[in-house]
């Protein structure tokens, strides 16, 4: 590090700030590092601060000084690795970088890790920004969120990539919708369909469209592809006013090697592990964050809180959790370093997750932290006090894999694979799960959801309908990627918009309306979400009818007074005389089927009376005729 020229600094960053940051507990460090409007010695200007512990010299460069490293030098603060500078008469909207002289004398031009805004790609400069002054109108939403655990209510997530959801007929900015335009049109669609939340891919600034936002260079900057930071605030505020939650994909696992980014930030490994056995992902060609450094942990935890507190987001879906937990993830023998106990667990990442989730739980007013964790790591959603990682919920990747493998089969062979659909019900209480059919399942030659289905065209749509109904009835919150609710045929491509004309064609419109009815059924009946992680909320009627490939089960409401019976036929064979056992004598009202979708509320003509015929281990049963790929959902009182 350069010779320290000052002990106290100019007063923006205090000794307490430095102490907390160097110990990993300055949860608002983004209010100090980066670029901030400030008045110093009666002059208005912009204050800059950056962490670069190995730097010899740093200058702030930009369009205001001809990108000259010598005109606005920074000063190193004592024993902290922090550098600062104040530039008078500089306001919002200026382009800037840090010109960092390394220990070898090399000059690096780096974007600001804490920048609130970034230049439109392919340009890579940071942009000075004033985030103050936005007027939020979502007080009602935020107060409601604070009072209610999201895992106790309905959560049906619409996963969206703004850049390819729709496109405008215009040349500027690649035809992208702005945050403001997307807020209005997207909210209308979400409300119409009945989703409760939207999850956005690729919001933090990233240089390459093809990474979908999973290789981040600007962790504190909403991508300029769709507008400004305050326009993104508008997006979230507008969604909240419409009763829609907002979840962001978040990537604390790795970052790219782009020259302007975090890689070897000050000439040495700064944000990444120094040893390539820990510091690089060989499969992805990216760098791994060094979770042993307090300052790196602080960067990430403060970033999570930044989105939750500064932007009011309702959740962060943490990408690639397994890659963080396992030292040998994607590495062959000899390419990884065991931990101090000789194991393959990344003990530092484990502690990072516990710290992150504890802090967000304490401060986040019920904001969700969702793990995309693809292994059987135990207690992902249990509290750190009980040996868990503390996540709010976890993507159920095992269910997703089994479900898709089953649905791809010719119906004739499904009877030999019946267990693929029942296995998820043996462990659904072990974590707080979200059932996902995400973007990862409809790219890279995996086919869209409709194209995964067997049979001729109409068979494909019928298969998908009964499959989605099973997903809705299965315990766990729900997520579906855009385009899969109306039968998008081609795989998702981030470069082009969805084929929205398909939603107006007969089969696509029918599927869209069917999914809409499913989502409204979900919100109308608390039995489908109140006891998602409790055996009191679910019971099989018949899990073993593999010969007919029919599944029947019950979802119970918390008070056991408003329950739903599902009977689902996964073959094209009609079962006119099918019978299902029921747990009690009485009437069973058909509220949903494959022909009508959701029946009108209160309609009684479709009521079936039970008979004292023992069936499926029950003393009573009902006649339940099923059409090919037939669906029957009955409501009954406790």
XYZ file of C-alpha atoms in Angstrom:
638
model
C 0.000 0.000 0.000
C 1.125 3.552 -0.622
C 2.614 5.644 2.155
C -0.303 6.983 4.180
C -0.566 10.717 3.734
C -3.239 11.411 6.318
C -4.700 9.899 9.480
C -8.093 11.558 9.721
C -9.185 12.294 6.163
C -11.591 15.005 5.147
C -14.361 13.852 7.434
C -16.795 11.997 5.205
C -15.515 8.603 6.326
C -15.046 8.445 10.088
C -12.868 6.192 12.215
C -16.020 4.293 13.184
C -16.813 3.745 9.500
C -13.342 2.364 8.919
C -13.495 0.094 11.952
C -16.874 -1.348 11.029
C -15.914 -1.872 7.382
C -12.601 -3.559 8.181
C -14.513 -5.874 10.524
C -17.254 -6.702 8.042
C -20.122 -5.012 9.865
C -20.709 -1.677 8.139
C -24.080 -2.539 6.642
C -24.546 0.928 5.084
C -21.024 1.172 3.657
C -22.568 2.076 0.297
C -23.434 5.422 1.898
C -19.698 6.049 2.315
C -17.884 4.295 -0.538
C -18.546 5.166 -4.146
C -19.431 8.676 -5.340
C -21.652 10.973 -3.254
C -22.764 14.607 -3.549
C -21.164 16.527 -0.656
C -20.187 19.970 0.520
C -16.615 20.382 1.784
C -15.164 23.666 3.015
C -18.255 25.447 1.702
C -17.845 24.046 -1.795
C -20.368 21.690 -3.373
C -19.007 18.765 -5.269
C -18.615 15.014 -5.329
C -16.875 12.829 -2.759
C -15.208 9.597 -3.947
C -14.024 6.658 -1.875
C -12.783 3.196 -2.845
C -11.233 0.154 -1.173
C -7.950 -0.811 -2.852
C -5.530 -2.157 -0.220
C -2.688 -2.996 -2.634
C -2.730 0.225 -4.681
C 0.293 2.539 -4.816
C -1.594 5.520 -6.180
C -5.136 6.260 -7.371
C -6.630 9.111 -9.342
C -10.273 9.808 -10.116
C -10.583 10.186 -13.893
C -13.542 11.119 -16.016
C -15.061 13.295 -18.683
C -14.604 16.255 -16.301
C -10.767 16.094 -16.321
C -9.913 14.545 -19.679
C -9.395 11.144 -18.029
C -6.068 12.402 -16.644
C -4.911 10.321 -13.634
C -2.838 13.167 -12.199
C -5.489 15.889 -11.906
C -7.633 14.447 -9.078
C -5.438 12.210 -6.915
C -6.913 10.239 -4.039
C -5.479 10.009 -0.529
C -5.075 6.800 1.447
C -6.771 6.624 4.829
C -4.733 5.093 7.629
C -4.554 1.280 7.900
C -7.866 0.701 6.171
C -7.128 0.189 2.489
C -9.552 3.031 1.792
C -8.804 5.951 -0.535
C -10.726 9.213 -0.828
C -10.972 12.409 -2.846
C -13.256 15.422 -3.080
C -13.798 17.141 -6.421
C -15.542 20.524 -6.192
C -18.098 21.760 -8.711
C -18.904 18.254 -9.875
C -22.473 16.988 -9.882
C -24.584 14.072 -11.021
C -24.235 12.686 -14.523
C -20.459 12.681 -14.862
C -18.601 9.656 -16.229
C -15.743 8.400 -14.064
C -13.353 5.568 -13.234
C -10.473 4.979 -10.851
C -6.959 5.035 -12.357
C -5.085 2.627 -10.074
C -1.302 2.322 -10.056
C -0.354 -1.194 -8.956
C 2.682 -2.394 -7.038
C 4.280 -3.344 -10.369
C 3.677 0.139 -11.780
C 0.865 -0.912 -14.095
C -1.992 1.538 -14.563
C -5.517 0.065 -14.346
C -8.741 1.879 -15.180
C -11.507 0.408 -13.025
C -15.199 1.102 -12.712
C -16.369 1.955 -9.202
C -17.469 -1.219 -7.328
C -19.935 0.915 -5.352
C -21.212 3.034 -8.259
C -24.956 3.619 -8.210
C -25.172 3.956 -11.991
C -23.192 2.722 -14.986
C -22.686 3.820 -18.570
C -24.792 2.133 -21.264
C -23.036 -0.933 -22.585
C -20.668 -1.524 -24.333
C -19.166 1.505 -22.577
C -17.904 0.737 -19.083
C -17.569 3.937 -17.047
C -19.386 4.606 -13.787
C -21.790 7.553 -13.531
C -22.081 9.995 -10.619
C -25.620 9.843 -9.289
C -27.742 11.394 -6.563
C -30.206 8.795 -5.271
C -31.928 11.174 -2.865
C -35.286 12.776 -3.498
C -37.338 9.876 -4.815
C -40.830 9.925 -3.283
C -42.072 6.441 -2.435
C -45.791 5.697 -2.505
C -45.719 2.096 -1.292
C -46.177 2.639 2.435
C -49.230 0.389 2.564
C -47.344 -2.457 0.862
C -44.257 -2.089 3.057
C -46.301 -2.047 6.259
C -48.153 -5.173 5.159
C -44.873 -6.933 4.290
C -43.441 -6.128 7.689
C -46.359 -7.821 9.435
C -46.617 -11.025 7.374
C -44.143 -13.850 6.836
C -44.260 -14.466 3.056
C -43.980 -18.214 3.615
C -47.406 -18.152 5.293
C -49.125 -16.647 2.269
C -49.474 -17.303 -1.463
C -46.287 -16.895 -3.512
C -46.622 -17.464 -7.260
C -43.644 -15.959 -9.084
C -43.467 -14.814 -12.694
C -39.801 -14.991 -13.726
C -38.980 -12.271 -16.257
C -36.083 -10.963 -18.322
C -37.143 -7.389 -19.091
C -34.987 -7.136 -22.205
C -36.782 -9.975 -23.970
C -40.240 -9.990 -22.362
C -41.387 -7.517 -24.976
C -39.554 -5.162 -27.319
C -40.490 -1.790 -28.756
C -40.353 -0.991 -32.456
C -37.492 1.430 -32.130
C -33.779 1.408 -32.841
C -32.413 3.290 -29.858
C -31.336 1.210 -26.877
C -31.914 -2.045 -28.738
C -35.700 -1.757 -28.503
C -35.690 -2.399 -24.774
C -38.640 -1.394 -22.664
C -37.697 1.168 -20.052
C -38.270 0.432 -16.373
C -41.261 2.807 -16.494
C -42.794 1.207 -19.588
C -42.219 -2.282 -18.205
C -43.810 -1.346 -14.890
C -47.104 -0.454 -16.546
C -47.430 -3.294 -19.053
C -45.888 -5.999 -16.884
C -48.070 -5.183 -13.887
C -51.203 -5.413 -16.038
C -50.219 -8.880 -17.213
C -49.264 -10.079 -13.732
C -52.558 -8.888 -12.264
C -54.557 -10.425 -15.108
C -52.802 -13.780 -14.703
C -52.842 -13.869 -10.907
C -49.140 -14.013 -10.076
C -48.191 -12.518 -6.715
C -44.539 -11.665 -7.440
C -42.244 -10.868 -10.335
C -38.650 -12.083 -10.295
C -36.248 -10.158 -12.520
C -33.168 -11.573 -14.207
C -30.109 -9.430 -14.779
C -30.791 -6.132 -13.030
C -27.347 -5.456 -11.544
C -25.108 -3.977 -14.252
C -23.325 -6.494 -16.461
C -21.312 -6.099 -19.660
C -22.519 -9.079 -21.707
C -26.168 -9.650 -22.625
C -25.555 -13.368 -23.090
C -24.692 -13.791 -19.401
C -28.340 -12.832 -18.625
C -26.966 -10.712 -15.773
C -25.198 -13.532 -13.952
C -21.727 -12.022 -14.506
C -21.964 -8.711 -12.679
C -19.620 -5.727 -12.808
C -21.866 -3.158 -11.107
C -23.406 -4.649 -7.984
C -24.989 -1.377 -6.816
C -26.111 -0.150 -10.253
C -29.419 -1.137 -11.877
C -28.516 -1.832 -15.488
C -28.726 1.234 -17.691
C -30.203 -0.933 -20.466
C -33.659 -0.046 -19.164
C -33.140 3.363 -17.589
C -31.867 5.211 -14.528
C -31.749 4.189 -10.857
C -34.739 6.358 -10.008
C -36.690 4.872 -12.889
C -35.992 1.460 -11.382
C -37.236 2.796 -8.045
C -40.373 3.831 -9.923
C -40.724 0.282 -11.278
C -40.676 -1.240 -7.793
C -42.864 1.476 -6.292
C -45.442 1.012 -9.044
C -45.446 -2.762 -8.644
C -46.025 -2.390 -4.904
C -48.913 -0.007 -5.464
C -50.458 -2.683 -7.681
C -49.987 -5.334 -5.001
C -47.075 -7.127 -6.677
C -43.861 -8.163 -4.918
C -40.472 -7.771 -6.622
C -37.623 -10.294 -6.357
C -34.176 -9.782 -7.891
C -31.660 -12.384 -8.946
C -28.471 -11.789 -6.944
C -25.005 -13.211 -7.654
C -22.597 -13.338 -4.682
C -20.887 -16.483 -6.009
C -18.616 -15.131 -8.723
C -17.806 -12.242 -11.041
C -16.273 -11.884 -14.527
C -12.710 -11.079 -15.514
C -13.595 -7.954 -17.521
C -10.778 -5.434 -17.283
C -12.941 -2.699 -15.760
C -14.466 -4.988 -13.123
C -13.549 -6.484 -9.756
C -10.980 -8.994 -10.981
C -7.488 -8.135 -9.613
C -9.004 -4.793 -8.767
C -5.845 -3.121 -7.454
C -3.356 -5.286 -9.303
C -3.665 -8.187 -6.893
C -6.492 -10.486 -5.838
C -8.673 -8.093 -3.889
C -12.242 -9.345 -4.143
C -11.328 -12.906 -5.181
C -9.368 -15.665 -3.466
C -5.667 -15.424 -4.313
C -5.225 -19.167 -4.899
C -6.810 -20.214 -8.230
C -7.788 -23.479 -6.522
C -10.387 -21.422 -4.673
C -10.485 -18.185 -6.627
C -11.560 -19.323 -10.079
C -14.487 -21.279 -11.499
C -12.964 -23.391 -14.277
C -16.370 -24.113 -15.841
C -17.466 -20.495 -16.002
C -14.185 -18.639 -16.459
C -15.026 -16.334 -13.564
C -13.537 -15.305 -10.221
C -14.815 -16.454 -6.821
C -15.367 -13.972 -4.009
C -12.978 -14.349 -1.068
C -15.367 -14.894 1.849
C -12.464 -14.924 4.309
C -12.046 -11.150 3.917
C -14.267 -9.002 6.104
C -14.306 -6.237 3.513
C -15.546 -8.599 0.792
C -18.277 -10.006 3.018
C -19.199 -6.440 3.914
C -19.416 -5.500 0.234
C -21.867 -8.334 -0.447
C -24.007 -8.078 2.689
C -24.291 -4.297 2.320
C -25.244 -4.860 -1.307
C -28.073 -7.202 -0.310
C -29.337 -4.647 2.211
C -28.942 -1.881 -0.364
C -31.499 -3.523 -2.656
C -33.813 -4.364 0.243
C -33.658 -1.024 2.029
C -32.822 1.514 -0.679
C -34.961 -0.021 -3.424
C -37.630 -1.757 -1.303
C -37.173 -5.105 -3.090
C -39.090 -7.962 -1.494
C -36.573 -10.705 -2.048
C -33.242 -11.778 -3.472
C -32.867 -15.115 -5.213
C -29.263 -16.149 -4.587
C -27.756 -17.757 -7.659
C -25.385 -20.752 -7.631
C -25.395 -21.394 -3.890
C -23.968 -24.895 -4.324
C -20.909 -23.462 -6.087
C -20.222 -21.424 -2.956
C -20.794 -24.206 -0.444
C -18.524 -26.823 -2.045
C -14.800 -26.252 -2.595
C -14.736 -28.992 -5.243
C -17.711 -27.640 -7.210
C -16.827 -27.974 -10.908
C -13.278 -29.050 -10.064
C -11.530 -32.353 -10.602
C -9.311 -34.073 -8.041
C -6.166 -32.043 -7.474
C -7.828 -28.804 -8.586
C -9.266 -27.835 -5.218
C -8.020 -27.223 -1.688
C -9.688 -29.032 1.245
C -10.761 -27.012 4.268
C -8.903 -27.117 7.568
C -10.844 -30.257 8.523
C -9.992 -32.020 5.289
C -13.513 -31.666 3.876
C -14.964 -30.122 0.736
C -17.185 -27.576 2.499
C -16.293 -23.904 2.116
C -16.449 -22.962 5.789
C -16.040 -19.270 5.003
C -18.993 -19.254 2.599
C -21.100 -21.063 5.192
C -20.368 -18.358 7.750
C -21.046 -15.702 5.116
C -24.524 -17.109 4.481
C -25.305 -17.289 8.179
C -24.177 -13.688 8.631
C -26.069 -12.476 5.555
C -29.331 -14.175 6.398
C -29.214 -13.194 10.067
C -28.730 -9.528 9.198
C -31.434 -9.469 6.512
C -33.864 -11.272 8.805
C -33.232 -8.668 11.495
C -33.433 -5.622 9.229
C -35.275 -6.682 6.102
C -38.925 -6.524 7.237
C -39.653 -10.032 5.917
C -37.704 -9.651 2.687
C -36.995 -13.117 1.293
C -33.528 -14.552 0.679
C -34.057 -17.521 -1.635
C -31.405 -20.158 -2.286
C -30.884 -21.701 -5.699
C -29.181 -24.716 -4.158
C -29.033 -27.840 -6.311
C -27.760 -30.444 -3.835
C -29.042 -32.099 -0.673
C -27.184 -29.722 1.660
C -29.065 -29.985 4.964
C -30.970 -27.226 6.743
C -30.690 -24.591 4.032
C -33.836 -22.882 5.357
C -33.311 -23.645 9.023
C -32.022 -20.886 11.293
C -28.292 -20.470 12.022
C -29.157 -20.967 15.707
C -30.251 -24.512 14.797
C -27.311 -25.252 12.532
C -28.932 -24.020 9.330
C -27.952 -21.444 6.718
C -30.945 -19.213 7.434
C -32.466 -18.827 3.945
C -36.158 -17.965 3.721
C -36.762 -20.640 1.099
C -35.030 -22.908 -1.388
C -35.618 -23.763 -5.032
C -36.669 -27.412 -5.247
C -34.351 -28.545 -8.016
C -34.914 -32.241 -7.261
C -38.669 -31.909 -7.760
C -38.104 -29.979 -10.965
C -35.813 -32.653 -12.400
C -38.170 -35.536 -11.535
C -41.239 -33.660 -12.781
C -39.687 -32.832 -16.150
C -38.338 -36.347 -16.659
C -41.812 -37.731 -16.038
C -43.612 -35.194 -18.221
C -41.297 -35.862 -21.194
C -42.265 -39.536 -21.255
C -44.728 -41.063 -23.662
C -47.806 -41.630 -21.439
C -47.526 -45.385 -22.006
C -44.235 -45.459 -20.092
C -45.349 -43.230 -17.227
C -46.695 -46.171 -15.234
C -43.120 -47.426 -14.940
C -41.938 -44.050 -13.625
C -44.781 -43.244 -11.241
C -42.322 -42.675 -8.381
C -40.841 -39.629 -10.101
C -44.015 -37.727 -9.257
C -44.450 -39.081 -5.746
C -40.855 -38.863 -4.531
C -41.031 -35.114 -3.864
C -43.776 -35.754 -1.341
C -41.406 -37.817 0.812
C -39.249 -34.802 1.688
C -41.388 -31.686 1.135
C -41.294 -30.798 4.850
C -37.474 -30.884 5.056
C -37.075 -27.345 3.663
C -39.257 -24.393 2.750
C -39.391 -25.078 -0.963
C -40.316 -23.170 -4.093
C -41.296 -25.365 -7.047
C -39.582 -23.888 -10.092
C -39.809 -24.178 -13.860
C -37.244 -21.500 -14.554
C -35.339 -19.971 -17.457
C -32.577 -22.572 -17.057
C -34.990 -25.291 -18.174
C -35.962 -23.683 -21.498
C -32.540 -22.838 -22.998
C -29.430 -24.600 -24.336
C -31.326 -27.228 -26.359
C -33.535 -28.227 -23.419
C -36.657 -27.097 -25.348
C -39.499 -24.900 -24.162
C -42.045 -26.384 -21.778
C -44.573 -27.078 -24.532
C -41.942 -28.730 -26.741
C -40.866 -31.035 -23.902
C -44.333 -32.577 -23.920
C -44.933 -35.799 -25.898
C -47.507 -36.366 -28.609
C -49.145 -34.306 -31.317
C -49.864 -30.612 -30.864
C -53.100 -30.904 -28.878
C -51.575 -33.673 -26.759
C -48.705 -31.376 -25.860
C -51.072 -28.715 -24.543
C -53.171 -31.271 -22.654
C -50.043 -32.729 -21.061
C -48.851 -29.312 -19.962
C -52.228 -28.470 -18.430
C -52.359 -31.535 -16.228
C -48.680 -31.085 -15.361
C -49.189 -27.491 -14.253
C -52.193 -28.593 -12.186
C -50.053 -31.154 -10.372
C -47.460 -28.435 -9.728
C -50.106 -26.126 -8.295
C -51.474 -28.809 -5.984
C -48.060 -29.992 -4.796
C -46.903 -28.321 -1.541
C -44.475 -25.439 -2.051
C -44.508 -21.938 -3.495
C -44.475 -21.622 -7.298
C -42.326 -20.093 -10.054
C -42.854 -20.129 -13.823
C -40.684 -18.494 -16.473
C -42.194 -16.040 -18.936
C -43.681 -17.464 -22.102
C -44.298 -20.887 -20.592
C -47.808 -19.903 -19.527
C -49.048 -19.570 -23.120
C -46.977 -22.247 -24.854
C -43.922 -20.460 -26.249
C -42.501 -22.906 -28.807
C -38.939 -21.776 -29.341
C -36.376 -21.768 -26.579
C -35.847 -18.542 -24.715
C -33.419 -16.207 -26.479
C -32.393 -13.037 -24.660
C -31.942 -11.270 -28.002
C -35.588 -11.472 -29.126
C -39.011 -10.887 -27.605
C -41.442 -13.637 -26.696
C -43.825 -14.793 -29.425
C -46.813 -12.988 -27.994
C -48.957 -13.718 -31.042
C -49.145 -17.318 -29.796
C -51.122 -16.139 -26.771
C -53.888 -15.048 -29.164
C -54.018 -18.294 -31.143
C -56.580 -20.911 -29.987
C -54.311 -23.383 -28.179
C -52.048 -20.706 -26.719
C -54.973 -18.607 -25.528
C -56.599 -21.681 -24.017
C -53.406 -22.577 -22.122
C -52.936 -18.998 -20.954
C -56.505 -18.870 -19.618
C -56.018 -22.256 -17.972
C -52.860 -21.093 -16.163
C -54.669 -17.905 -15.193
C -57.463 -19.957 -13.649
C -54.924 -22.115 -11.809
C -53.259 -19.028 -10.331
C -56.609 -17.589 -9.253
C -57.562 -20.944 -7.739
C -54.277 -20.775 -5.831
C -55.060 -17.395 -4.324
C -58.718 -18.203 -3.671
C -58.092 -21.317 -1.556
C -55.695 -20.952 1.424
C -55.431 -24.750 1.530
C -52.926 -24.384 -1.309
C -50.441 -22.290 0.661
C -51.181 -22.155 4.401
C -49.539 -25.477 5.299
C -46.964 -25.799 2.536
C -44.281 -27.339 4.753
C -46.400 -29.379 7.149
C -47.893 -32.854 6.825
C -51.096 -31.393 8.256
C -51.510 -29.603 4.933
C -51.233 -32.627 2.651
C -52.304 -36.245 2.444
C -52.381 -38.819 -0.316
C -55.615 -40.473 -1.344
C -53.850 -42.759 -3.818
C -50.149 -42.431 -4.551
C -49.889 -45.920 -6.050
C -52.210 -46.013 -9.050
C -49.346 -46.389 -11.479
C -51.354 -48.699 -13.741
C -53.608 -45.786 -14.680
C -51.011 -43.017 -14.074
C -53.545 -41.210 -11.875
C -52.667 -39.272 -8.733
C -55.143 -38.224 -6.056
C -54.382 -36.189 -2.943
C -55.792 -33.587 -0.560
C -54.599 -30.135 0.415
C -55.936 -29.058 3.809
C -56.534 -25.524 5.006
C -55.136 -24.532 8.398
C -58.576 -24.817 10.014
C -59.336 -28.046 8.067
C -62.662 -26.525 7.016
C -61.985 -25.609 3.375
C -60.037 -28.361 1.677
C -59.273 -29.421 -1.887
C -59.199 -32.904 -3.412
C -57.086 -33.303 -6.589
C -57.583 -36.188 -9.044
C -55.267 -36.030 -12.083
C -55.064 -38.308 -15.120
C -51.698 -38.335 -16.900
C -52.725 -40.492 -19.857
C -54.857 -39.897 -22.970
C -57.180 -42.711 -21.855
C -60.664 -41.760 -20.635
C -61.689 -43.245 -17.247
C -65.473 -42.930 -17.163
C -65.863 -45.126 -14.103
C -62.970 -43.807 -12.026
C -63.590 -43.694 -8.292
C -61.655 -41.802 -5.614
C -61.703 -42.359 -1.888
C -62.673 -39.399 0.298
C -61.935 -38.774 3.983
C -65.483 -37.921 5.062
C -69.112 -38.331 4.169
C -70.715 -35.357 2.465
C -70.730 -33.189 -0.645
C -67.761 -32.466 -2.894
C -67.999 -29.456 -5.154
C -66.061 -29.567 -8.428
C -64.309 -26.195 -8.600
C -61.788 -26.826 -11.380
C -61.426 -29.173 -14.349
C -59.603 -29.385 -17.671
C -62.629 -28.148 -19.659
C -63.964 -25.253 -17.611
C -60.854 -24.260 -15.713
C -61.975 -22.442 -12.575
C -65.731 -22.682 -12.007
C -67.642 -19.581 -11.049
C -67.547 -19.011 -7.315
C -70.647 -20.279 -5.561
C -71.901 -22.425 -8.442
C -73.540 -25.531 -6.912
C -74.676 -27.527 -9.970
C -71.368 -29.384 -10.054
C -71.667 -30.934 -6.579
C -71.057 -34.655 -6.047
C -72.318 -36.595 -3.000
C -70.083 -39.222 -1.455
C -71.177 -42.864 -1.252
C -70.517 -45.400 1.486
C -68.243 -47.416 -0.773
C -64.838 -48.208 0.658
C -62.068 -47.110 -1.688
C -58.410 -46.089 -1.473
C -58.379 -47.045 2.209
C -61.282 -44.672 2.939
C -64.780 -45.546 4.155
C -66.387 -43.272 1.577
C -65.732 -42.436 -2.058
C -67.024 -40.436 -4.999
C -67.525 -41.245 -8.649
C -64.946 -39.212 -10.500
C -65.095 -39.708 -14.276
C -61.920 -38.481 -15.949
C -61.450 -37.456 -19.563
C -58.134 -38.022 -21.356
C -55.579 -35.971 -19.406
C -58.516 -35.182 -17.140
C -58.298 -32.897 -14.129
C -60.750 -32.699 -11.248
C -60.342 -30.479 -8.183
C -63.074 -30.692 -5.532
C -63.719 -28.386 -2.611
C -65.078 -29.911 0.584
C -65.707 -28.725 4.116
C -63.821 -30.180 7.062
